[in-house]
Short mmCIF file of C-alpha atoms and ligand atoms in Angstrom, two decimals:
data_model
loop_
_atom_site.label_atom_id
_atom_site.label_comp_id
_atom_site.label_asym_id
_atom_site.label_seq_id
_atom_site.Cartn_x
_atom_site.Cartn_y
_atom_site.Cartn_z
CA MET V 1 9.36 -21.46 -23.85
CA THR V 2 10.62 -23.17 -20.72
CA ARG V 3 8.77 -21.99 -17.60
CA LEU V 4 10.48 -20.67 -14.48
CA SER V 5 10.34 -23.36 -11.74
CA PRO V 6 12.51 -24.95 -9.04
CA GLU V 7 13.64 -27.47 -11.72
CA THR V 8 14.66 -24.85 -14.31
CA LEU V 9 16.43 -22.45 -11.94
CA ALA V 10 19.82 -23.77 -13.03
CA LEU V 11 19.06 -22.56 -16.58
CA LEU V 12 19.14 -18.95 -15.55
CA PRO V 13 22.02 -16.82 -16.94
CA GLY V 14 24.78 -15.96 -14.44
CA ASP V 15 23.85 -12.29 -14.09
CA VAL V 16 20.35 -13.16 -12.84
CA ALA V 17 20.30 -13.42 -9.00
CA ARG V 18 18.47 -16.36 -7.45
CA PRO V 19 17.81 -17.87 -3.99
CA THR V 20 21.09 -19.02 -2.43
CA TYR V 21 19.25 -20.98 0.33
CA ASP V 22 17.64 -24.46 0.41
CA ARG V 23 13.97 -23.72 -0.28
CA GLY V 24 13.21 -27.32 0.82
CA ALA V 25 14.20 -26.36 4.38
CA MET V 26 12.09 -23.19 4.32
CA ARG V 27 9.41 -22.91 7.03
CA ALA V 28 6.34 -20.63 6.67
CA GLY V 29 6.84 -18.11 9.46
CA VAL V 30 4.78 -15.41 7.66
CA VAL V 31 1.13 -15.55 6.42
CA HIS V 32 0.61 -12.55 4.13
CA PHE V 33 -2.78 -11.25 2.99
CA GLY V 34 -2.65 -9.60 -0.43
CA PRO V 35 0.42 -11.10 -2.25
CA GLY V 36 0.15 -8.53 -5.08
CA ALA V 37 2.85 -6.61 -6.88
CA PHE V 38 3.83 -4.34 -4.03
CA HIS V 39 4.18 -7.18 -1.49
CA ARG V 40 6.28 -9.20 -3.88
CA ALA V 41 8.45 -6.26 -4.79
CA HIS V 42 8.98 -5.13 -1.18
CA GLN V 43 8.38 -7.36 1.85
CA ALA V 44 8.84 -10.68 -0.01
CA ALA V 45 12.20 -9.41 -1.41
CA ALA V 46 13.33 -8.53 2.15
CA PHE V 47 12.32 -11.95 3.48
CA ASP V 48 14.12 -13.53 0.51
CA THR V 49 17.33 -11.92 1.76
CA LEU V 50 16.66 -12.99 5.31
CA LEU V 51 16.06 -16.61 4.30
CA ALA V 52 19.72 -16.88 3.30
CA HIS V 53 20.42 -16.52 7.04
CA ASP V 54 17.33 -18.10 8.65
CA PRO V 55 14.95 -20.69 7.03
CA ARG V 56 12.05 -19.93 9.37
CA TRP V 57 10.79 -16.86 7.41
CA GLY V 58 9.12 -18.27 4.35
CA ILE V 59 5.81 -16.75 3.27
CA THR V 60 2.38 -18.29 2.60
CA GLY V 61 0.38 -15.84 0.57
CA VAL V 62 -3.38 -15.42 0.91
CA SER V 63 -5.49 -13.99 -2.03
CA LEU V 64 -9.04 -13.60 -0.67
CA HIS V 65 -10.67 -12.25 -3.81
CA SER V 66 -8.66 -13.47 -6.88
CA GLN V 67 -7.08 -16.65 -8.19
CA GLY V 68 -4.57 -14.95 -10.53
CA VAL V 69 -1.46 -14.94 -8.35
CA ALA V 70 -2.01 -18.46 -7.11
CA GLN V 71 -2.52 -19.73 -10.66
CA ALA V 72 0.61 -17.88 -11.87
CA LEU V 73 2.95 -18.86 -9.10
CA GLY V 74 1.66 -22.37 -8.38
CA PRO V 75 3.33 -23.99 -11.41
CA GLN V 76 6.52 -21.97 -10.62
CA GLY V 77 6.74 -23.37 -7.09
CA GLY V 78 6.21 -19.81 -5.79
CA LEU V 79 9.19 -18.47 -7.71
CA TYR V 80 8.95 -15.18 -9.61
CA THR V 81 11.29 -12.61 -11.22
CA LEU V 82 11.81 -9.18 -9.76
CA ALA V 83 13.10 -6.56 -12.25
CA LEU V 84 14.92 -3.69 -10.54
CA LEU V 85 14.56 -0.70 -12.86
CA ASP V 86 17.21 1.92 -12.62
CA ARG V 87 19.92 3.19 -14.97
CA GLN V 88 20.70 -0.50 -15.54
CA THR V 89 17.99 -3.14 -15.03
CA ARG V 90 18.85 -6.07 -12.78
CA TYR V 91 16.88 -9.27 -12.45
CA ARG V 92 16.44 -11.37 -9.35
CA VAL V 93 14.42 -14.57 -8.97
CA THR V 94 12.78 -14.45 -5.55
CA GLY V 95 12.00 -17.62 -3.59
CA SER V 96 10.50 -16.50 -0.28
CA ILE V 97 6.87 -17.34 -1.26
CA GLY V 98 6.29 -21.04 -0.70
CA GLN V 99 2.63 -21.12 -1.73
CA VAL V 100 -0.38 -18.92 -2.35
CA LEU V 101 -3.74 -19.86 -0.88
CA THR V 102 -7.04 -18.41 -2.14
CA GLY V 103 -10.44 -17.64 -0.58
CA LYS V 104 -11.64 -20.97 -2.07
CA ALA V 105 -9.65 -22.80 0.62
CA PRO V 106 -10.82 -21.23 3.90
CA GLN V 107 -9.72 -24.19 6.02
CA ALA V 108 -6.18 -24.01 4.59
CA ILE V 109 -6.04 -20.28 5.36
CA LEU V 110 -7.17 -20.90 8.96
CA GLY V 111 -4.68 -23.75 9.22
CA ALA V 112 -1.83 -21.46 8.17
CA MET V 113 -2.85 -18.69 10.62
CA ALA V 114 -3.14 -21.25 13.43
CA HIS V 115 0.16 -23.03 12.66
CA ALA V 116 2.97 -23.27 15.24
CA ASP V 117 5.52 -22.03 12.64
CA THR V 118 3.60 -18.80 12.00
CA ARG V 119 5.03 -15.82 13.79
CA ILE V 120 3.79 -12.93 11.66
CA ILE V 121 0.49 -12.23 9.86
CA SER V 122 1.10 -9.35 7.46
CA ALA V 123 -0.99 -7.49 4.94
CA THR V 124 -1.05 -5.31 1.86
CA VAL V 125 -4.75 -5.14 1.29
CA THR V 126 -4.86 -1.38 0.35
CA GLU V 127 -6.61 1.33 2.37
CA LYS V 128 -10.10 0.01 1.51
CA GLY V 129 -9.27 -3.47 2.83
CA TYR V 130 -9.37 -2.11 6.45
CA CYS V 131 -13.13 -1.17 6.16
CA LEU V 132 -12.64 2.02 8.13
CA GLY V 133 -14.84 5.12 8.23
CA ALA V 134 -13.66 8.70 7.66
CA ASP V 135 -12.88 8.83 11.37
CA GLY V 136 -10.39 5.99 10.97
CA ALA V 137 -12.45 3.57 13.11
CA LEU V 138 -14.02 0.29 11.96
CA ASP V 139 -17.09 0.95 9.83
CA THR V 140 -19.64 -1.54 11.16
CA THR V 141 -22.06 -0.58 8.33
CA HIS V 142 -19.54 -1.76 5.74
CA PRO V 143 -21.17 -4.76 4.00
CA ALA V 144 -18.30 -7.16 4.68
CA ILE V 145 -18.09 -6.19 8.35
CA ALA V 146 -21.89 -6.40 8.71
CA ALA V 147 -21.72 -9.91 7.23
CA ASP V 148 -18.96 -10.89 9.68
CA LEU V 149 -20.90 -9.46 12.61
CA THR V 150 -23.72 -11.89 11.87
CA GLY V 151 -21.61 -14.73 10.38
CA ALA V 152 -19.24 -15.03 13.33
CA GLY V 153 -21.88 -16.86 15.35
CA ASN V 154 -21.90 -19.86 13.04
CA ASP V 155 -19.45 -22.75 13.26
CA SER V 156 -19.06 -22.64 9.53
CA TRP V 157 -18.20 -18.92 9.50
CA VAL V 158 -16.11 -17.88 6.47
CA PRO V 159 -15.06 -14.29 7.04
CA GLN V 160 -15.93 -11.74 4.33
CA SER V 161 -13.43 -9.10 5.46
CA PHE V 162 -9.68 -9.06 6.15
CA ILE V 163 -10.53 -7.87 9.69
CA GLY V 164 -12.90 -10.85 10.02
CA TRP V 165 -10.10 -13.19 8.94
CA LEU V 166 -7.83 -11.76 11.63
CA VAL V 167 -10.46 -12.31 14.38
CA CYS V 168 -11.22 -15.78 13.05
CA GLY V 169 -7.54 -16.85 12.68
CA LEU V 170 -6.45 -15.38 16.02
CA GLY V 171 -9.42 -17.07 17.66
CA ALA V 172 -8.28 -20.39 16.22
CA ARG V 173 -4.74 -19.81 17.56
CA ARG V 174 -6.12 -19.03 20.99
CA ARG V 175 -8.32 -22.14 21.05
CA ALA V 176 -5.33 -24.27 19.81
CA GLY V 177 -3.32 -22.97 22.79
CA LEU V 178 -0.72 -21.43 20.48
CA PRO V 179 1.20 -18.31 21.45
CA GLY V 180 0.29 -14.84 20.14
CA LEU V 181 2.05 -13.27 17.20
CA THR V 182 2.76 -10.07 15.35
CA VAL V 183 0.20 -8.58 12.95
CA LEU V 184 2.09 -6.31 10.54
CA SER V 185 0.24 -3.78 8.34
CA CYS V 186 2.21 -2.81 5.23
CA ASP V 187 -0.34 -0.39 3.76
CA ASN V 188 -0.21 3.37 3.22
CA LEU V 189 -2.30 4.52 6.18
CA THR V 190 -1.12 6.78 9.02
CA ASP V 191 -0.75 4.81 12.23
CA ASN V 192 -1.51 1.67 10.19
CA GLY V 193 -0.66 -0.77 13.05
CA ARG V 194 -2.83 1.05 15.62
CA LYS V 195 -5.70 1.40 13.20
CA LEU V 196 -5.57 -2.31 12.38
CA GLU V 197 -5.38 -3.17 16.08
CA ALA V 198 -8.37 -1.00 16.94
CA ALA V 199 -10.44 -2.38 14.05
CA THR V 200 -9.62 -5.97 14.93
CA LEU V 201 -10.50 -5.44 18.59
CA ALA V 202 -13.71 -3.59 17.71
CA LEU V 203 -14.92 -6.62 15.77
CA ALA V 204 -13.55 -9.22 18.26
CA GLN V 205 -15.19 -7.53 21.18
CA GLN V 206 -18.54 -7.93 19.52
CA VAL V 207 -18.20 -11.49 18.17
CA ASP V 208 -15.58 -13.21 20.42
CA PRO V 209 -14.80 -11.33 23.64
CA GLN V 210 -12.43 -14.01 24.90
CA THR V 211 -10.31 -13.73 21.79
CA ALA V 212 -10.42 -9.89 22.12
CA ALA V 213 -8.94 -10.19 25.63
CA TRP V 214 -6.28 -12.62 24.29
CA ILE V 215 -5.39 -10.27 21.49
CA VAL V 216 -4.81 -7.42 23.96
CA ASP V 217 -2.53 -9.69 25.94
CA GLN V 218 -0.75 -11.66 23.30
CA VAL V 219 -0.72 -9.84 19.89
CA CYS V 220 1.37 -6.89 18.69
CA PHE V 221 0.43 -4.51 15.87
CA PRO V 222 3.50 -2.44 15.05
CA ASN V 223 3.23 0.65 12.79
CA ALA V 224 5.25 0.47 9.64
CA MET V 225 6.28 2.72 6.79
CA VAL V 226 6.68 1.01 3.43
CA ASP V 227 8.20 2.56 0.31
CA SER V 228 9.15 1.39 -3.20
CA ILE V 229 7.60 2.55 -6.44
CA THR V 230 6.08 -0.49 -8.05
CA PRO V 231 4.19 -0.16 -11.31
CA ALA V 232 1.71 -2.91 -12.20
CA THR V 233 2.96 -5.86 -14.27
CA ASP V 234 2.22 -5.80 -18.01
CA ASP V 235 2.95 -7.94 -21.08
CA ALA V 236 5.91 -5.69 -21.93
CA LEU V 237 7.49 -6.70 -18.63
CA ARG V 238 6.72 -10.40 -19.23
CA ALA V 239 8.50 -10.19 -22.59
CA GLN V 240 11.42 -8.21 -21.14
CA VAL V 241 11.90 -10.78 -18.39
CA ALA V 242 11.66 -13.69 -20.82
CA ALA V 243 14.32 -12.14 -22.99
CA ALA V 244 16.69 -11.42 -20.08
CA THR V 245 16.22 -14.73 -18.19
CA GLY V 246 15.45 -17.17 -20.97
CA LEU V 247 12.52 -18.47 -18.94
CA GLU V 248 8.82 -17.70 -19.05
CA ASP V 249 7.45 -16.12 -15.89
CA ALA V 250 3.68 -15.79 -15.75
CA TRP V 251 3.76 -12.87 -13.29
CA PRO V 252 7.05 -11.09 -12.85
CA ILE V 253 7.27 -7.86 -10.83
CA GLN V 254 9.00 -4.56 -11.49
CA ARG V 255 10.07 -1.80 -9.12
CA GLU V 256 12.62 0.98 -8.82
CA GLY V 257 15.93 0.12 -7.12
CA PHE V 258 15.04 2.20 -4.09
CA THR V 259 13.25 0.45 -1.26
CA GLN V 260 12.59 1.42 2.36
CA TRP V 261 10.81 -0.28 5.25
CA VAL V 262 10.65 1.13 8.74
CA ILE V 263 9.00 -1.06 11.32
CA GLU V 264 8.11 -0.10 14.91
CA ASP V 265 10.17 -2.28 17.29
CA ARG V 266 7.12 -3.90 18.84
CA PHE V 267 6.96 -7.65 18.24
CA ALA V 268 5.20 -10.53 19.96
CA GLY V 269 7.97 -13.08 20.47
CA GLU V 270 11.03 -13.11 18.27
CA ARG V 271 11.73 -10.20 15.89
CA PRO V 272 12.88 -11.32 12.43
CA ALA V 273 16.43 -10.15 11.64
CA LEU V 274 15.14 -8.05 8.74
CA ASP V 275 17.85 -5.49 9.41
CA LEU V 276 20.02 -7.94 7.45
CA ALA V 277 17.88 -6.90 4.46
CA GLY V 278 18.25 -3.16 5.19
CA VAL V 279 15.04 -2.81 7.17
CA THR V 280 15.00 -0.11 9.93
CA PHE V 281 13.49 -0.86 13.36
CA ALA V 282 12.39 2.33 15.16
CA ALA V 283 10.81 3.18 18.50
CA ASP V 284 8.42 5.57 16.69
CA VAL V 285 7.50 5.19 13.05
CA ARG V 286 5.08 8.09 12.86
CA PRO V 287 7.54 10.72 11.57
CA PHE V 288 8.59 8.37 8.79
CA GLU V 289 4.98 7.60 7.86
CA MET V 290 4.09 11.26 7.88
CA ALA V 291 6.97 12.31 5.70
CA LYS V 292 6.36 9.53 3.16
CA LEU V 293 2.57 9.63 2.96
CA ARG V 294 2.37 13.45 2.79
CA LEU V 295 5.42 14.23 0.67
CA LEU V 296 5.71 11.18 -1.62
CA ASN V 297 2.10 9.90 -1.82
CA GLY V 298 0.56 13.41 -1.56
CA ALA V 299 2.73 14.50 -4.55
CA HIS V 300 1.91 11.25 -6.42
CA SER V 301 -1.83 11.79 -6.19
CA THR V 302 -1.30 15.43 -7.29
CA LEU V 303 0.67 14.29 -10.33
CA ALA V 304 -2.00 11.68 -11.03
CA TYR V 305 -5.10 13.91 -11.08
CA VAL V 306 -3.47 17.10 -12.43
CA GLY V 307 -1.36 15.10 -14.94
CA LEU V 308 -4.28 13.05 -16.29
CA GLY V 309 -6.15 16.33 -16.72
CA LEU V 310 -3.31 17.59 -18.89
CA GLY V 311 -3.22 14.41 -20.94
CA HIS V 312 -0.13 12.81 -19.43
CA GLU V 313 -0.02 9.01 -19.04
CA THR V 314 2.94 8.29 -16.76
CA VAL V 315 4.68 9.83 -13.75
CA ALA V 316 7.92 10.28 -15.73
CA GLN V 317 6.00 12.01 -18.56
CA ALA V 318 4.24 14.33 -16.08
CA MET V 319 7.62 15.21 -14.58
CA GLN V 320 8.80 16.22 -18.05
CA ASP V 321 6.09 18.88 -17.99
CA ALA V 322 8.23 21.73 -16.53
CA ALA V 323 5.27 23.81 -15.22
CA LEU V 324 3.68 20.82 -13.53
CA ALA V 325 7.03 19.61 -12.02
CA ARG V 326 7.68 23.11 -10.70
CA PHE V 327 4.15 23.25 -9.20
CA VAL V 328 4.58 19.90 -7.49
CA GLU V 329 8.01 20.91 -6.07
CA ARG V 330 6.54 24.14 -4.71
CA LEU V 331 3.59 22.24 -3.19
CA MET V 332 5.96 19.84 -1.43
CA ARG V 333 8.44 22.46 -0.18
CA GLU V 334 6.08 25.35 0.74
CA ASP V 335 2.72 23.70 1.56
CA ILE V 336 3.34 20.10 2.66
CA ALA V 337 6.80 20.19 4.36
CA PRO V 338 5.65 22.71 7.05
CA SER V 339 3.19 20.07 8.26
CA VAL V 340 5.81 17.28 8.46
CA MET V 341 7.85 16.52 11.56
CA ALA V 342 11.13 15.23 10.14
CA PRO V 343 12.19 11.79 11.44
CA PRO V 344 15.57 11.67 13.21
CA GLY V 345 18.40 12.10 10.71
CA LEU V 346 16.18 12.97 7.73
CA ASP V 347 16.85 16.26 5.85
CA LEU V 348 13.42 17.07 4.45
CA SER V 349 14.75 19.25 1.64
CA ARG V 350 17.11 16.48 0.49
CA TYR V 351 14.24 13.95 0.87
CA ILE V 352 12.03 16.08 -1.45
CA ALA V 353 14.77 16.24 -4.05
CA ASP V 354 15.29 12.50 -3.92
CA VAL V 355 11.55 11.83 -4.23
CA LEU V 356 11.33 14.11 -7.28
CA ALA V 357 14.32 12.28 -8.86
CA ARG V 358 12.60 8.98 -8.23
CA PHE V 359 9.43 10.28 -9.91
CA ALA V 360 11.51 11.39 -12.92
CA ASN V 361 13.17 7.93 -13.32
CA PRO V 362 12.80 7.29 -17.11
CA ALA V 363 13.21 3.49 -16.62
CA ILE V 364 9.86 3.39 -14.82
CA ARG V 365 6.58 3.35 -16.70
CA HIS V 366 4.21 4.12 -13.80
CA LEU V 367 0.71 4.88 -15.03
CA LEU V 368 -0.98 7.91 -13.51
CA SER V 369 -4.29 6.00 -13.91
CA GLN V 370 -3.01 3.33 -11.47
CA ILE V 371 -2.17 5.98 -8.84
CA ALA V 372 -5.62 7.57 -9.48
CA TRP V 373 -7.33 4.48 -8.09
CA ASP V 374 -9.24 4.73 -4.76
CA GLY V 375 -9.06 8.52 -4.43
CA SER V 376 -11.80 8.48 -1.77
CA GLN V 377 -9.54 6.24 0.35
CA LYS V 378 -6.17 7.81 -0.44
CA LEU V 379 -6.82 11.58 -0.24
CA PRO V 380 -7.69 11.56 3.51
CA TYR V 381 -4.25 10.12 4.42
CA ARG V 382 -2.29 11.89 1.71
CA LEU V 383 -3.65 15.41 1.49
CA LEU V 384 -6.63 16.17 3.72
CA GLY V 385 -4.60 15.94 6.98
CA THR V 386 -2.14 18.47 5.52
CA VAL V 387 -5.07 20.76 4.55
CA ARG V 388 -6.67 20.47 8.02
CA GLU V 389 -3.41 21.39 9.77
CA ALA V 390 -2.72 24.28 7.39
CA LEU V 391 -6.19 25.72 8.14
CA GLU V 392 -5.63 25.30 11.89
CA ALA V 393 -2.21 26.99 11.62
CA GLY V 394 -3.50 29.82 9.42
CA ARG V 395 -1.23 28.77 6.49
CA PRO V 396 -2.52 29.32 2.92
CA ILE V 397 -4.18 26.37 1.19
CA THR V 398 -4.29 27.88 -2.35
CA ARG V 399 -1.96 25.20 -3.82
CA LEU V 400 -3.21 22.40 -1.60
CA ALA V 401 -6.68 22.85 -3.03
CA VAL V 402 -5.43 22.18 -6.61
CA PRO V 403 -5.07 18.31 -6.31
CA ILE V 404 -8.45 18.19 -4.64
CA ALA V 405 -10.01 20.18 -7.48
CA ALA V 406 -8.14 18.06 -9.99
CA TRP V 407 -9.62 14.89 -8.41
CA LEU V 408 -13.13 16.44 -8.64
CA ARG V 409 -12.51 17.18 -12.32
CA PHE V 410 -11.19 13.67 -12.85
CA LEU V 411 -14.55 12.36 -11.53
CA GLU V 412 -16.48 14.83 -13.70
CA ARG V 413 -14.68 13.61 -16.79
CA ALA V 414 -15.31 9.99 -15.93
CA ALA V 415 -19.00 10.65 -15.23
CA ARG V 416 -19.42 12.65 -18.48
CA SER V 417 -17.70 10.03 -20.64
CA GLY V 418 -19.30 7.10 -18.79
CA THR V 419 -15.85 5.78 -17.90
CA ALA V 420 -15.66 3.42 -14.92
CA ILE V 421 -13.31 4.29 -12.04
CA THR V 422 -11.66 2.05 -9.47
CA ASP V 423 -12.91 3.27 -6.11
CA PRO V 424 -15.00 1.53 -3.41
CA LEU V 425 -17.34 4.62 -3.46
CA ALA V 426 -17.42 4.80 -7.29
CA ALA V 427 -21.26 4.65 -7.60
CA ASP V 428 -21.82 7.51 -5.12
CA LEU V 429 -18.94 9.60 -6.49
CA LEU V 430 -20.04 9.29 -10.12
CA ALA V 431 -23.61 10.05 -9.24
CA ARG V 432 -22.56 13.32 -7.64
CA ALA V 433 -19.63 14.13 -9.97
CA SER V 434 -21.48 16.55 -12.28
CA ASP V 435 -21.56 19.01 -9.32
CA TRP V 436 -18.22 19.03 -7.46
CA ARG V 437 -19.85 20.69 -4.44
CA ALA V 438 -21.86 17.49 -3.85
CA VAL V 439 -18.63 15.43 -3.74
CA LEU V 440 -16.92 17.97 -1.45
CA ALA V 441 -19.88 17.57 0.90
CA MET V 442 -19.38 13.79 1.31
CA PRO V 443 -18.47 13.06 4.96
CA ALA V 444 -17.26 9.60 4.02
CA VAL V 445 -14.32 11.34 2.22
CA PHE V 446 -13.95 14.78 3.66
CA GLY V 447 -15.48 14.33 7.20
CA THR V 448 -16.21 17.80 8.59
CA LEU V 449 -13.61 19.41 6.39
CA GLY V 450 -16.18 19.40 3.55
CA GLN V 451 -18.10 22.11 5.47
CA ASP V 452 -15.10 24.42 5.75
CA ALA V 453 -15.77 27.74 3.98
CA GLN V 454 -12.07 28.47 3.33
CA LEU V 455 -11.61 25.09 1.73
CA PHE V 456 -14.74 25.56 -0.36
CA ASP V 457 -13.44 28.92 -1.68
CA ALA V 458 -10.04 27.55 -2.41
CA VAL V 459 -11.43 24.50 -4.26
CA ALA V 460 -13.74 26.76 -6.25
CA LYS V 461 -10.82 28.96 -7.35
CA ALA V 462 -8.61 25.98 -8.13
CA HIS V 463 -11.39 24.28 -10.09
CA ALA V 464 -11.83 27.46 -12.21
CA ALA V 465 -8.14 27.86 -12.74
CA LEU V 466 -7.72 24.21 -13.91
CA ALA V 467 -10.77 24.73 -16.24
CA ALA V 468 -8.90 27.78 -17.69
CA GLY V 469 -5.76 25.67 -18.19
CA GLN V 470 -3.88 27.26 -15.28
CA LEU V 471 -2.16 25.22 -12.59
CA GLU V 472 -2.31 27.81 -9.90
CA PRO V 473 -5.22 30.16 -9.09
CA VAL V 474 -4.14 33.82 -9.52
C1 LIG U 1 1.15 5.15 -5.29
C2 LIG U 1 1.87 4.26 -4.31
O1 LIG U 1 -0.47 3.92 -6.44
C3 LIG U 1 -0.23 4.79 -5.54
O2 LIG U 1 -1.13 5.26 -4.94
O3 LIG U 1 1.24 6.50 -4.77
O4 LIG U 1 1.65 2.90 -4.67
C4 LIG U 1 3.39 4.52 -4.28
O5 LIG U 1 3.98 4.20 -5.51
C5 LIG U 1 4.04 3.78 -3.13
O6 LIG U 1 3.43 4.06 -1.95
C6 LIG U 1 5.52 4.12 -3.12
O7 LIG U 1 6.11 3.54 -1.96
#
């Protein structure tokens, strides 16, 4: 089958959207760490729209730990197909990624970060990619950070962490006399820009104080809220895209039609006109982050751990389970919403209904097992903040304890069956999993909350209820 490439674009059927701009004139204004499915479905799609108006916002992707994306997109000239899954599926070939560099080419990565065209360094490296402790600060005992703390002294330093790459690349810009830029986190953490700024400065102050001072003066780290449900790519999607476009795409992407990106209006130098692609610039992004992380991602993790325990495979299937869907709706409306400060103009009740409708979208095959990844990193941002505030406010936590108990049972099942889990703390979690109390006592996940007697009681009741096949403790 003919492969998608700049040379075969003209072969696409008329109903498949494609870049309307001259990719030859594209300049790489963005260096993005982690050009995975979510980045390509969300930010890269927005920049693809912007490029029709301004050729300076092409993207150079950087995959530090895998070759897959570079090998797939290289022969396609960076092109890939985005399938928008709603009532009717639409296909769009996206051209904003010019090239993907890998960790095998450290000099090329450094060159891209310290290039005059580069105005934004962005990232989707997942929660674990920030190497933070349970307190949200840089974890200097993290092996990659420890390696960077010692490695930074050598001329031939090749950073082992994303934070290390930021310090190294920004240092190179400073030494080259280039202006500062904007570092844009696009990951699901609260205060993601501030956390990234603090982590970068914490490392820079130890290994390169001059660059630390320059970062304070010259670099902006806006907060951002990112949202679009993006299941992983599978062979079924590859076949579907080949049938619809007539071209072979080694790594197409799928997402729901809905997409939202709210960026704090805090840029070093020129702000890209992403509002042309529907992006919102806001003075304060925190209310948007809070609503999305607690209501959407909190509910997603609940569906994942409770749903897998009930034998469901996808989000849409779990939403077909009337008792589970009712439970999740009550959790969102009665237990999570009271902890959320609604952003200006957002009706929380309507937002909850829209999120539930997005979960129920039958066109999307979103595996619960994918959402179940990295529980030790996700639960603190998605559920534990809500629990802490409910305890402080004297609100009940009976239902809020259910997803936590379901996660503990998920670990128990994995340990019992010898099934591997995707989590940076997997070894420790599985070693403790046969006794959920030992996991609840892990400060790396629960901080001091693990010592809370009320939470302990509520988790014990929820654990027993789930074991008895009940969703809610009586
Ligand atoms: C999901 C998110 O995998 C997960 O943890 O909850 O990827 C979710 O689909 C996105 O944040 C939606 O914007």
